Amino acid sequence: MAPASLSAAHALSLLAPARVSSVRWNSSLSFSSAAARHAVTGVAVSAAQRRLVAAAAATEMAPAASGEEGGKPFVEEMRAVAMKLHTKDQAREGEKEPQAPPVAKWEPSVEGYLRFLVDSRLVFQTLEDIVERAAVPWYAEFRNTGLERSEALKKDLEWFRQQGHTIPEPSAPGTTYAALLEELSEKDPQAFICHFYNVYFAHSAGGRMIGKKVSEKILNKKELEFYKWEGNLSQLLQNVRDKLNQVALSWTREEKDHCLEETEKSFAYSGGLLRHIFT
């Protein structure tokens, strides 16, 4: 398991090259031109945004307890790919050069943080709606995992409203990501699962550290509901790892590799949301 207390540098390094992998779909799957625009051009508004990657995604991705016979559990493969997007000072497996300023120099604003929370709620609500509809039958395995965040975010946004803050509408980083998730969930389930995994596991690890640091700077150390879970979080995460490993048993090697190739893109979209905090 990952250490309970993560260094700020380990959990919060956000700038690493995020070249979006070329879009490759299984031959049996079709992908609309609108979705392709989301998948390729929708990630980046600027070169800086293309480089913004939520490297915190891998810090809680400990090896799973159960997996495939005769091979590595698939979640371990997902974690290994994510770890390579870290820098050497963050992880032994890291391969990227550090580009992020130290967390002590961050200057978040309430307005920017609210944009982040609003867009995050849209993304988490989209993920929850997708698994509830279960257009692909095995999505139903990921209902009611205990990791769901949309209701917690709803409560947090209401708290901000009660403090006199205006709650913004979702913005391009959130709506673009939500649209991509909808498209992938129907057209490319392996790519969708990559995003599902990275969004939830990043928030449970580095996301918590981000929340703590932002709260210290602008919220008088208030802990938002976004960063609270009912039950034992480590066990909730392990349960999802086990489900992911079980689902991946039915995938071909090509499908697994395709899922792994989506990792950089998932980091880049998450990075687009995180940029709100500093702008």
Coordinates of C-alpha atoms in Angstrom, one line a residue:
M1 CA 0.0 0.0 0.0
A2 CA 1.0 3.6 -0.5
P3 CA 2.2 5.4 2.6
A4 CA -0.5 7.0 4.6
S5 CA 1.3 10.4 4.6
L6 CA 2.6 11.6 1.3
S7 CA 5.1 14.3 0.8
A8 CA 3.8 17.4 -1.0
A9 CA 6.3 16.9 -3.8
H10 CA 5.3 13.3 -4.3
A11 CA 1.5 13.9 -4.3
L12 CA 1.3 17.2 -6.0
S13 CA 3.7 17.4 -8.9
L14 CA 1.5 18.5 -11.7
L15 CA 3.7 19.4 -14.6
A16 CA 5.0 16.5 -16.7
P17 CA 4.9 16.2 -20.5
A18 CA 1.4 15.0 -21.4
R19 CA 1.6 14.1 -25.1
V20 CA -1.8 12.8 -25.8
S21 CA -1.6 9.2 -27.2
S22 CA -2.9 8.8 -30.7
V23 CA -6.5 7.6 -30.8
R24 CA -6.7 3.9 -31.7
W25 CA -10.0 2.1 -31.6
N26 CA -10.8 -1.6 -31.9
S27 CA -11.9 -2.5 -35.4
S28 CA -15.3 -3.4 -34.2
L29 CA -15.9 0.1 -32.7
S30 CA -16.8 3.3 -34.4
F31 CA -16.0 6.8 -33.1
S32 CA -17.8 9.9 -34.2
S33 CA -15.9 12.9 -35.5
A34 CA -17.2 15.0 -32.6
A35 CA -15.8 12.5 -30.1
A36 CA -12.5 12.5 -32.0
R37 CA -12.3 16.2 -31.6
H38 CA -12.8 15.8 -27.9
A39 CA -10.2 13.0 -27.7
V40 CA -7.5 14.8 -29.6
T41 CA -8.0 18.6 -29.6
G42 CA -10.3 18.9 -26.6
V43 CA -7.6 18.2 -24.1
A44 CA -5.5 21.3 -24.7
V45 CA -6.2 24.9 -25.0
S46 CA -2.5 25.8 -24.7
A47 CA 0.9 24.1 -24.7
A48 CA 1.0 24.6 -20.9
Q49 CA -2.3 22.8 -20.5
R50 CA -1.1 19.9 -22.6
R51 CA 1.7 19.5 -20.1
L52 CA -0.5 19.6 -17.0
V53 CA -0.8 16.1 -15.8
A54 CA -2.2 14.9 -12.5
A55 CA 0.8 12.8 -11.5
A56 CA -0.9 12.1 -8.2
A57 CA -3.0 9.5 -9.9
A58 CA -0.7 6.7 -9.1
T59 CA 0.3 7.3 -5.5
E60 CA -2.5 5.2 -4.0
M61 CA -2.4 2.5 -6.7
A62 CA -0.8 -0.2 -4.6
P63 CA -0.6 -3.7 -6.1
A64 CA -3.8 -5.6 -5.9
A65 CA -4.3 -8.6 -3.7
S66 CA -6.0 -10.7 -6.3
G67 CA -5.5 -10.9 -10.0
E68 CA -4.8 -13.0 -13.0
E69 CA -3.6 -16.6 -13.0
G70 CA -0.1 -16.9 -14.3
G71 CA 0.4 -13.1 -14.7
K72 CA 0.5 -9.7 -13.1
P73 CA -2.9 -8.4 -12.0
F74 CA -4.0 -5.8 -14.6
V75 CA -4.4 -3.0 -12.0
E76 CA -0.7 -3.4 -11.4
E77 CA 0.0 -2.8 -15.1
M78 CA -2.2 0.3 -14.9
R79 CA -0.3 1.6 -11.9
A80 CA 3.0 0.9 -13.5
V81 CA 2.1 3.0 -16.5
A82 CA 1.0 5.8 -14.3
M83 CA 4.1 5.7 -12.2
K84 CA 6.2 6.3 -15.3
L85 CA 4.6 9.7 -15.6
H86 CA 6.2 10.7 -12.3
T87 CA 9.6 12.2 -11.9
K88 CA 12.6 10.3 -10.5
D89 CA 12.3 12.2 -7.2
Q90 CA 8.7 11.1 -6.8
A91 CA 9.1 7.4 -7.6
R92 CA 11.7 5.0 -8.6
E93 CA 9.8 4.2 -11.7
G94 CA 9.5 7.8 -12.7
E95 CA 10.8 8.9 -16.1
K96 CA 9.8 12.6 -16.4
E97 CA 11.7 15.7 -15.7
P98 CA 10.3 17.9 -12.9
Q99 CA 8.5 21.0 -14.1
A100 CA 6.1 21.9 -11.3
P101 CA 6.7 24.7 -8.8
P102 CA 6.8 23.6 -5.1
V103 CA 3.4 23.5 -3.4
A104 CA 4.5 26.3 -1.0
K105 CA 4.4 28.7 -4.0
W106 CA 0.8 27.8 -5.0
E107 CA -1.6 30.7 -4.7
P108 CA -5.1 29.3 -5.1
S109 CA -8.2 31.4 -5.1
V110 CA -11.7 30.6 -3.9
E111 CA -13.1 31.5 -7.3
G112 CA -10.7 29.1 -9.1
Y113 CA -11.3 26.4 -6.5
L114 CA -15.0 26.7 -7.0
R115 CA -14.5 26.2 -10.8
F116 CA -12.5 23.1 -10.0
L117 CA -15.2 21.7 -7.7
V118 CA -18.0 22.4 -10.1
D119 CA -16.2 20.8 -13.0
S120 CA -15.2 17.9 -10.8
R121 CA -18.8 17.3 -9.8
L122 CA -19.8 17.1 -13.4
V123 CA -17.1 14.5 -14.1
F124 CA -17.9 12.4 -11.1
Q125 CA -21.7 12.6 -11.8
T126 CA -21.0 11.5 -15.4
L127 CA -19.0 8.5 -14.2
E128 CA -21.8 7.5 -11.8
D129 CA -24.5 7.9 -14.4
I130 CA -22.6 5.8 -16.9
V131 CA -22.1 2.9 -14.5
E132 CA -25.7 3.1 -13.4
R133 CA -27.0 2.9 -17.0
A134 CA -24.4 0.1 -17.7
A135 CA -24.6 0.3 -21.5
V136 CA -21.8 -2.3 -21.2
P137 CA -23.1 -4.9 -18.8
W138 CA -19.9 -5.2 -16.7
Y139 CA -20.0 -1.5 -15.9
A140 CA -22.7 -2.5 -13.3
E141 CA -19.8 -4.0 -11.3
F142 CA -18.8 -0.5 -10.4
R143 CA -22.0 0.8 -8.9
N144 CA -22.1 1.8 -5.3
T145 CA -18.4 1.3 -4.7
G146 CA -18.3 3.8 -1.9
L147 CA -15.9 6.0 -3.9
E148 CA -18.7 8.1 -5.5
R149 CA -18.2 11.8 -5.0
S150 CA -21.0 13.7 -6.7
E151 CA -23.2 14.0 -3.6
A152 CA -20.3 15.0 -1.4
L153 CA -19.5 17.8 -3.9
K154 CA -23.1 18.9 -4.0
K155 CA -22.9 19.4 -0.2
D156 CA -19.7 21.3 -0.5
L157 CA -21.0 23.6 -3.2
E158 CA -24.1 24.3 -1.0
W159 CA -21.8 25.2 1.9
F160 CA -19.9 27.7 -0.4
R161 CA -23.3 29.2 -1.5
Q162 CA -24.3 29.7 2.2
Q163 CA -21.0 31.5 2.7
G164 CA -22.1 34.0 0.1
H165 CA -20.1 32.7 -2.9
T166 CA -21.6 32.5 -6.4
I167 CA -21.5 29.0 -7.8
P168 CA -20.4 29.0 -11.5
E169 CA -21.7 26.9 -14.2
P170 CA -19.5 24.0 -15.5
S171 CA -16.8 25.2 -17.9
A172 CA -15.0 23.8 -20.9
P173 CA -12.6 21.5 -19.1
G174 CA -15.4 19.8 -17.3
T175 CA -18.0 19.7 -20.1
T176 CA -15.4 18.5 -22.6
Y177 CA -14.2 15.7 -20.3
A178 CA -17.7 14.7 -19.4
A179 CA -18.6 14.5 -23.1
L180 CA -15.5 12.3 -23.8
L181 CA -16.4 10.0 -21.0
E182 CA -19.9 9.5 -22.4
E183 CA -18.5 8.8 -25.9
L184 CA -15.9 6.4 -24.6
S185 CA -18.3 4.5 -22.4
E186 CA -20.4 3.5 -25.5
K187 CA -17.7 3.3 -28.1
D188 CA -14.5 2.2 -26.3
P189 CA -15.1 0.5 -22.9
Q190 CA -11.4 -0.3 -22.3
A191 CA -10.4 3.4 -22.7
F192 CA -13.3 4.4 -20.5
I193 CA -12.1 2.1 -17.7
C194 CA -8.7 3.7 -17.8
H195 CA -10.3 7.1 -17.1
F196 CA -12.6 5.6 -14.4
Y197 CA -9.6 4.1 -12.6
N198 CA -7.4 7.2 -12.8
V199 CA -10.1 9.7 -11.8
Y200 CA -11.1 7.8 -8.7
F201 CA -7.7 6.7 -7.5
A202 CA -6.0 10.0 -8.2
H203 CA -8.6 11.8 -6.0
S204 CA -8.2 9.2 -3.2
A205 CA -4.5 9.8 -3.0
G206 CA -2.9 13.0 -4.4
G207 CA -6.3 14.7 -4.6
R208 CA -6.6 14.5 -0.8
M209 CA -3.2 16.2 -0.4
I210 CA -4.3 18.9 -2.9
G211 CA -7.5 19.5 -0.8
K212 CA -5.5 19.7 2.4
K213 CA -3.1 22.3 1.0
V214 CA -5.8 24.4 -0.6
S215 CA -7.8 24.3 2.6
E216 CA -4.9 25.5 4.6
K217 CA -4.4 28.4 2.3
I218 CA -7.9 29.7 1.6
L219 CA -10.5 27.8 3.8
N220 CA -9.1 28.1 7.3
K221 CA -8.4 24.4 7.2
K222 CA -12.0 23.3 6.7
E223 CA -12.2 19.7 5.5
L224 CA -14.7 19.4 2.6
E225 CA -17.0 16.5 2.2
F226 CA -15.2 15.8 -1.1
Y227 CA -12.3 14.4 0.9
K228 CA -14.3 12.2 3.2
W229 CA -15.5 8.6 2.7
E230 CA -17.8 6.4 4.6
G231 CA -16.0 3.2 5.7
N232 CA -12.4 2.2 5.3
L233 CA -11.0 3.9 2.2
S234 CA -8.2 1.4 1.7
Q235 CA -10.7 -1.4 1.6
L236 CA -13.0 0.5 -0.7
L237 CA -10.1 1.0 -3.1
Q238 CA -9.1 -2.7 -2.8
N239 CA -12.6 -3.8 -3.6
V240 CA -12.5 -1.7 -6.8
R241 CA -9.1 -3.1 -7.7
D242 CA -10.4 -6.6 -7.4
K243 CA -13.4 -5.8 -9.6
L244 CA -11.1 -4.2 -12.2
N245 CA -8.8 -7.2 -12.3
Q246 CA -11.8 -9.5 -12.6
V247 CA -13.3 -7.6 -15.5
A248 CA -9.9 -7.4 -17.3
L249 CA -9.7 -11.2 -17.3
S250 CA -12.1 -11.3 -20.2
W251 CA -10.0 -8.8 -22.3
T252 CA -7.6 -9.6 -25.0
R253 CA -4.0 -8.5 -24.7
E254 CA -4.7 -5.9 -27.3
E255 CA -7.6 -4.5 -25.4
K256 CA -5.5 -4.3 -22.2
D257 CA -2.8 -2.5 -24.0
H258 CA -5.3 -0.1 -25.5
C259 CA -6.5 0.7 -22.0
L260 CA -3.0 1.4 -20.8
E261 CA -2.4 3.7 -23.8
E262 CA -5.2 5.9 -22.6
T263 CA -3.3 6.8 -19.3
E264 CA -1.6 10.0 -20.5
K265 CA -4.9 11.3 -21.9
S266 CA -6.7 10.7 -18.7
F267 CA -4.0 12.6 -16.8
A268 CA -4.2 15.5 -19.3
Y269 CA -7.9 15.9 -18.9
S270 CA -7.6 15.8 -15.1
G271 CA -4.9 18.4 -15.4
G272 CA -7.3 20.7 -17.2
L273 CA -9.6 20.6 -14.2
L274 CA -6.7 21.2 -11.8
R275 CA -5.6 24.3 -13.6
H276 CA -8.7 26.1 -12.3
I277 CA -7.2 26.2 -8.9
F278 CA -4.4 28.5 -10.0
T279 CA -6.2 30.7 -12.6

